[in-house]
mmCIF file of C-alpha atoms in Angstrom:
data_model
loop_
_atom_site.group_PDB
_atom_site.id
_atom_site.type_symbol
_atom_site.label_atom_id
_atom_site.label_comp_id
_atom_site.label_asym_id
_atom_site.label_seq_id
_atom_site.Cartn_x
_atom_site.Cartn_y
_atom_site.Cartn_z
ATOM 1 C CA ALA A 864 -20.047 -21.537 26.731
ATOM 2 C CA TYR A 865 -18.554 -21.711 23.204
ATOM 3 C CA GLU A 866 -16.178 -23.877 21.386
ATOM 4 C CA ILE A 867 -12.923 -22.580 19.983
ATOM 5 C CA SER A 868 -12.308 -24.432 16.719
ATOM 6 C CA THR A 869 -9.531 -24.774 14.130
ATOM 7 C CA ARG A 870 -9.848 -25.167 10.432
ATOM 8 C CA ASP A 871 -7.822 -25.846 7.442
ATOM 9 C CA TRP A 872 -9.062 -23.503 4.809
ATOM 10 C CA SER A 873 -6.770 -24.684 2.008
ATOM 11 C CA SER A 874 -9.243 -26.933 0.291
ATOM 12 C CA ASP A 875 -12.249 -24.424 0.049
ATOM 13 C CA VAL A 876 -10.739 -20.985 -0.218
ATOM 14 C CA CYS A 877 -9.341 -19.510 -3.435
ATOM 15 C CA SER A 878 -6.713 -16.913 -3.188
ATOM 16 C CA SER A 879 -8.621 -14.701 -5.572
ATOM 17 C CA ASP A 880 -11.513 -14.668 -3.086
ATOM 18 C CA LEU A 881 -9.284 -12.809 -0.523
ATOM 19 C CA ARG A 882 -9.893 -9.111 -0.384
ATOM 20 C CA LEU A 883 -7.256 -7.867 2.010
ATOM 21 C CA THR A 884 -7.055 -4.303 3.395
ATOM 22 C CA ALA A 885 -3.653 -2.879 4.275
ATOM 23 C CA GLU A 886 -3.211 -1.081 7.550
ATOM 24 C CA LEU A 887 -0.416 1.516 8.014
ATOM 25 C CA VAL A 888 1.827 0.609 10.891
ATOM 26 C CA THR A 889 4.789 2.847 10.516
ATOM 27 C CA PRO A 890 4.375 5.918 8.190
ATOM 28 C CA ALA A 891 7.164 7.184 5.955
ATOM 29 C CA THR A 892 9.446 9.772 7.364
ATOM 30 C CA SER A 893 9.751 11.846 4.168
ATOM 31 C CA GLU A 894 7.764 12.942 1.143
ATOM 32 C CA PRO A 895 8.420 12.142 -2.546
ATOM 33 C CA LEU A 896 8.497 15.738 -3.482
ATOM 34 C CA THR A 897 10.620 18.617 -2.065
ATOM 35 C CA LEU A 898 9.556 22.309 -1.566
ATOM 36 C CA ASP A 899 12.086 23.293 -4.242
ATOM 37 C CA GLN A 900 10.556 20.951 -6.737
ATOM 38 C CA VAL A 901 7.120 22.203 -6.103
ATOM 39 C CA LYS A 902 8.145 25.880 -6.050
ATOM 40 C CA ALA A 903 9.807 25.298 -9.438
ATOM 41 C CA GLN A 904 6.511 23.873 -10.701
ATOM 42 C CA LEU A 905 4.638 26.888 -9.497
ATOM 43 C CA ASN A 906 7.158 29.540 -10.478
ATOM 44 C CA ILE A 907 7.687 30.526 -6.905
ATOM 45 C CA ALA A 908 11.227 31.840 -5.912
ATOM 46 C CA ASN A 909 13.131 29.468 -3.621
ATOM 47 C CA ASN A 910 13.711 32.222 -1.159
ATOM 48 C CA ASN A 911 10.046 32.930 -0.947
ATOM 49 C CA SER A 912 8.797 31.146 2.124
ATOM 50 C CA ASP A 913 5.247 32.819 2.188
ATOM 51 C CA HIS A 914 3.560 29.460 1.211
ATOM 52 C CA ASP A 915 5.928 26.901 2.592
ATOM 53 C CA ILE A 916 3.461 25.611 5.296
ATOM 54 C CA GLU A 917 0.588 25.369 2.746
ATOM 55 C CA LEU A 918 2.842 23.738 0.080
ATOM 56 C CA ALA A 919 3.989 21.163 2.570
ATOM 57 C CA GLU A 920 0.362 20.139 3.252
ATOM 58 C CA LEU A 921 -0.425 20.056 -0.468
ATOM 59 C CA ILE A 922 2.556 17.757 -1.045
ATOM 60 C CA ALA A 923 1.097 15.354 1.497
ATOM 61 C CA GLN A 924 -2.329 15.609 0.061
ATOM 62 C CA ALA A 925 -1.101 14.948 -3.506
ATOM 63 C CA ARG A 926 0.877 11.927 -2.407
ATOM 64 C CA GLU A 927 -2.061 10.563 -0.462
ATOM 65 C CA GLN A 928 -4.392 10.933 -3.493
ATOM 66 C CA TRP A 929 -1.748 9.329 -5.887
ATOM 67 C CA GLU A 930 -1.124 6.472 -3.486
ATOM 68 C CA GLY A 931 -4.732 5.919 -2.878
ATOM 69 C CA ASP A 932 -5.711 5.995 -6.518
ATOM 70 C CA THR A 933 -2.880 3.718 -7.721
ATOM 71 C CA ASP A 934 -2.444 1.405 -4.732
ATOM 72 C CA THR A 935 1.150 2.434 -4.470
ATOM 73 C CA VAL A 936 3.503 3.550 -1.679
ATOM 74 C CA CYS A 937 6.098 6.252 -2.487
ATOM 75 C CA CYS A 938 8.500 6.154 0.480
ATOM 76 C CA THR A 939 9.459 3.368 2.801
ATOM 77 C CA SER A 940 6.736 2.494 5.348
ATOM 78 C CA THR A 941 5.551 -0.613 7.166
ATOM 79 C CA TRP A 942 2.085 -2.205 6.598
ATOM 80 C CA ARG A 943 0.089 -5.172 7.715
ATOM 81 C CA VAL A 944 -2.870 -7.236 6.678
ATOM 82 C CA ARG A 945 -5.046 -9.442 8.851
ATOM 83 C CA SER A 946 -7.220 -12.374 7.623
ATOM 84 C CA GLN A 947 -9.092 -15.436 8.890
ATOM 85 C CA TYR A 948 -6.821 -17.602 6.631
ATOM 86 C CA LEU A 949 -3.754 -17.570 4.430
ATOM 87 C CA GLN A 950 -3.756 -19.323 1.098
ATOM 88 C CA ASP A 951 -0.992 -20.290 -1.333
ATOM 89 C CA GLY A 952 -1.064 -17.318 -3.784
ATOM 90 C CA THR A 953 -2.476 -14.764 -1.337
ATOM 91 C CA LYS A 954 -1.953 -11.391 -3.017
ATOM 92 C CA LEU A 955 -0.984 -8.461 -0.879
ATOM 93 C CA PRO A 956 -2.228 -4.807 -1.461
ATOM 94 C CA LYS A 957 0.167 -1.946 -1.921
ATOM 95 C CA ARG A 958 3.195 -1.780 -4.083
ATOM 96 C CA PRO A 959 6.196 -1.797 -4.539
ATOM 97 C CA ILE A 960 6.826 -4.380 -1.703
ATOM 98 C CA GLN A 961 10.404 -4.277 -0.418
ATOM 99 C CA SER A 962 10.071 -7.346 1.940
ATOM 100 C CA ILE A 963 7.944 -9.351 4.231
ATOM 101 C CA SER A 964 8.883 -8.723 7.872
ATOM 102 C CA SER A 965 6.896 -11.708 9.381
ATOM 103 C CA ILE A 966 3.855 -13.779 9.029
ATOM 104 C CA GLN A 967 2.100 -14.639 12.269
ATOM 105 C CA TYR A 968 -0.853 -16.815 13.157
ATOM 106 C CA TYR A 969 -2.912 -18.116 16.125
ATOM 107 C CA ASP A 970 -2.545 -21.918 16.436
ATOM 108 C CA GLY A 971 -5.195 -24.196 17.895
ATOM 109 C CA SER A 972 -4.387 -23.239 21.528
ATOM 110 C CA ASN A 973 -4.836 -19.545 20.674
ATOM 111 C CA THR A 974 -1.133 -18.910 20.864
ATOM 112 C CA LEU A 975 0.376 -16.378 18.544
ATOM 113 C CA ARG A 976 3.204 -17.908 16.421
ATOM 114 C CA THR A 977 5.555 -16.789 13.715
ATOM 115 C CA LEU A 978 5.502 -18.808 10.443
ATOM 116 C CA SER A 979 8.931 -20.165 9.620
ATOM 117 C CA THR A 980 10.479 -18.735 6.363
ATOM 118 C CA ASP A 981 11.243 -22.293 5.405
ATOM 119 C CA ILE A 982 7.527 -22.732 4.658
ATOM 120 C CA TYR A 983 6.842 -19.832 2.422
ATOM 121 C CA ASN A 984 8.511 -17.456 -0.101
ATOM 122 C CA PHE A 985 7.328 -14.257 -1.800
ATOM 123 C CA ASP A 986 6.680 -13.762 -5.503
ATOM 124 C CA ASN A 987 7.504 -10.113 -5.609
ATOM 125 C CA PRO A 988 6.312 -9.290 -9.235
ATOM 126 C CA LYS A 989 2.923 -10.782 -8.472
ATOM 127 C CA ARG A 990 2.862 -9.654 -4.768
ATOM 128 C CA GLU A 991 1.892 -13.182 -3.868
ATOM 129 C CA ILE A 992 2.784 -15.376 -0.803
ATOM 130 C CA ARG A 993 3.688 -18.758 -2.002
ATOM 131 C CA ARG A 994 4.222 -22.195 -0.236
ATOM 132 C CA GLN A 995 7.691 -23.610 -0.557
ATOM 133 C CA PHE A 996 7.788 -26.876 -2.376
ATOM 134 C CA LEU A 997 6.306 -29.819 -0.414
ATOM 135 C CA LYS A 998 5.456 -27.427 2.491
ATOM 136 C CA VAL A 999 1.976 -26.743 4.023
ATOM 137 C CA PHE A 1000 0.583 -23.952 5.962
ATOM 138 C CA PRO A 1001 -0.286 -24.853 9.642
ATOM 139 C CA VAL A 1002 -3.850 -25.083 10.704
ATOM 140 C CA SER A 1003 -4.901 -21.900 12.450
ATOM 141 C CA LEU A 1004 -7.608 -20.881 14.931
ATOM 142 C CA TYR A 1005 -10.950 -19.851 13.598
ATOM 143 C CA ARG A 1006 -11.020 -16.114 14.192
ATOM 144 C CA TRP A 1007 -10.941 -13.033 11.895
ATOM 145 C CA ASP A 1008 -7.461 -12.139 12.691
ATOM 146 C CA ALA A 1009 -5.983 -15.617 12.642
ATOM 147 C CA TRP A 1010 -3.180 -14.520 10.199
ATOM 148 C CA THR A 1011 -1.196 -11.232 10.226
ATOM 149 C CA VAL A 1012 1.332 -10.374 7.478
ATOM 150 C CA ASN A 1013 3.775 -7.596 8.226
ATOM 151 C CA TYR A 1014 5.608 -6.035 5.222
ATOM 152 C CA VAL A 1015 7.600 -3.021 4.140
ATOM 153 C CA CYS A 1016 6.548 -1.063 0.991
ATOM 154 C CA GLY A 1017 7.963 1.893 -0.909
ATOM 155 C CA TYR A 1018 10.446 2.769 -3.607
ATOM 156 C CA SER A 1019 13.006 4.305 -1.290
ATOM 157 C CA GLN A 1020 13.465 5.949 2.145
ATOM 158 C CA ASP A 1021 13.038 9.362 0.413
ATOM 159 C CA GLY A 1022 11.767 10.276 -2.909
ATOM 160 C CA THR A 1023 14.926 9.343 -4.886
ATOM 161 C CA LEU A 1024 13.632 6.211 -6.611
ATOM 162 C CA VAL A 1025 10.035 7.242 -6.978
ATOM 163 C CA PRO A 1026 9.321 7.061 -10.756
ATOM 164 C CA ALA A 1027 9.588 10.280 -12.672
ATOM 165 C CA ILE A 1028 6.013 9.801 -14.022
ATOM 166 C CA ALA A 1029 4.602 9.514 -10.480
ATOM 167 C CA LYS A 1030 6.450 12.763 -9.407
ATOM 168 C CA ARG A 1031 5.103 14.572 -12.485
ATOM 169 C CA ALA A 1032 1.515 13.487 -11.639
ATOM 170 C CA MET A 1033 1.969 14.648 -8.056
ATOM 171 C CA LEU A 1034 3.437 17.956 -9.216
ATOM 172 C CA LEU A 1035 0.416 18.466 -11.365
ATOM 173 C CA LEU A 1036 -1.867 17.625 -8.391
ATOM 174 C CA VAL A 1037 -0.003 20.179 -6.251
ATOM 175 C CA GLY A 1038 -0.395 22.811 -8.915
ATOM 176 C CA TYR A 1039 -4.097 22.194 -9.348
ATOM 177 C CA TYR A 1040 -4.594 22.187 -5.462
ATOM 178 C CA PHE A 1041 -2.638 25.452 -5.256
ATOM 179 C CA GLU A 1042 -4.683 27.155 -8.003
ATOM 180 C CA GLN A 1043 -7.987 25.976 -6.580
ATOM 181 C CA ARG A 1044 -7.176 26.642 -2.931
ATOM 182 C CA GLY A 1045 -10.383 27.887 -1.199
ATOM 183 C CA ASP A 1046 -12.496 25.804 -3.487
ATOM 184 C CA ALA A 1047 -13.807 22.793 -1.363
ATOM 185 C CA ASP A 1048 -14.702 20.820 -4.534
ATOM 186 C CA GLY A 1049 -11.463 21.492 -6.355
ATOM 187 C CA GLN A 1050 -9.970 18.052 -6.211
ATOM 188 C CA TYR A 1051 -8.479 15.879 -8.983
ATOM 189 C CA ASP A 1052 -9.611 12.180 -9.150
ATOM 190 C CA LEU A 1053 -7.011 10.151 -11.112
ATOM 191 C CA ARG A 1054 -9.873 7.760 -11.987
ATOM 192 C CA ASP A 1055 -11.923 10.449 -13.645
ATOM 193 C CA ARG A 1056 -11.501 10.678 -17.367
ATOM 194 C CA LYS A 1057 -11.979 14.322 -17.201
ATOM 195 C CA SER A 1058 -8.616 14.657 -15.405
ATOM 196 C CA THR A 1059 -6.901 14.349 -18.835
ATOM 197 C CA ARG A 1060 -3.432 15.723 -17.717
ATOM 198 C CA LEU A 1061 -3.123 12.934 -15.190
ATOM 199 C CA ASN A 1062 -4.855 10.076 -16.978
ATOM 200 C CA SER A 1063 -1.801 8.751 -18.779
ATOM 201 C CA SER A 1064 0.243 8.606 -15.600
ATOM 202 C CA HIS A 1065 -2.581 6.694 -13.761
ATOM 203 C CA GLU A 1066 -2.816 4.107 -16.461
ATOM 204 C CA TRP A 1067 0.838 3.620 -16.565
ATOM 205 C CA ILE A 1068 1.240 3.015 -12.837
ATOM 206 C CA SER A 1069 -1.848 0.875 -12.607
ATOM 207 C CA ARG A 1070 -0.564 -1.790 -15.030
#
């Protein structure tokens, strides 16, 4: 037999101690770059479809590397994080965040409940969940996934509002991948100082 216990973590957990990992729930339905943009970058005629399948794959790869290296999300998608506890000032991974869809938690009877929006708000510039004035978070069950935050990220539904500097970096990545196709080791790392053409873009978006 074992005991199911509850605990209020607010007094002994600092929000900076939380290291949350975002899980993709609903992926984006579009890419930030179009085939026409990539073909222009590579000096390929628009009516030349010989490389279309390969270029579409390279667009996705470049976007995945950009998003992974900069902790950003280009096009609208849904994410979630799960944690043992929720603290005032909990910072969410990924950016930009459009909205929080819901915050759910397991109460002392192991029942999944939704936290009222009267109890919290969201500091978007800092990506932090904050308690409303004079409000407290409820006590939750002691389990690794006691709290779940569901939220929407991305600049826009398509690539329209993705920053130009991000698109430029991804175009460079696609160009590099295309030139190095067939080379298993031919991959840029935005965090590698040797990738000088992309370094300024990475530093800008990481601020």
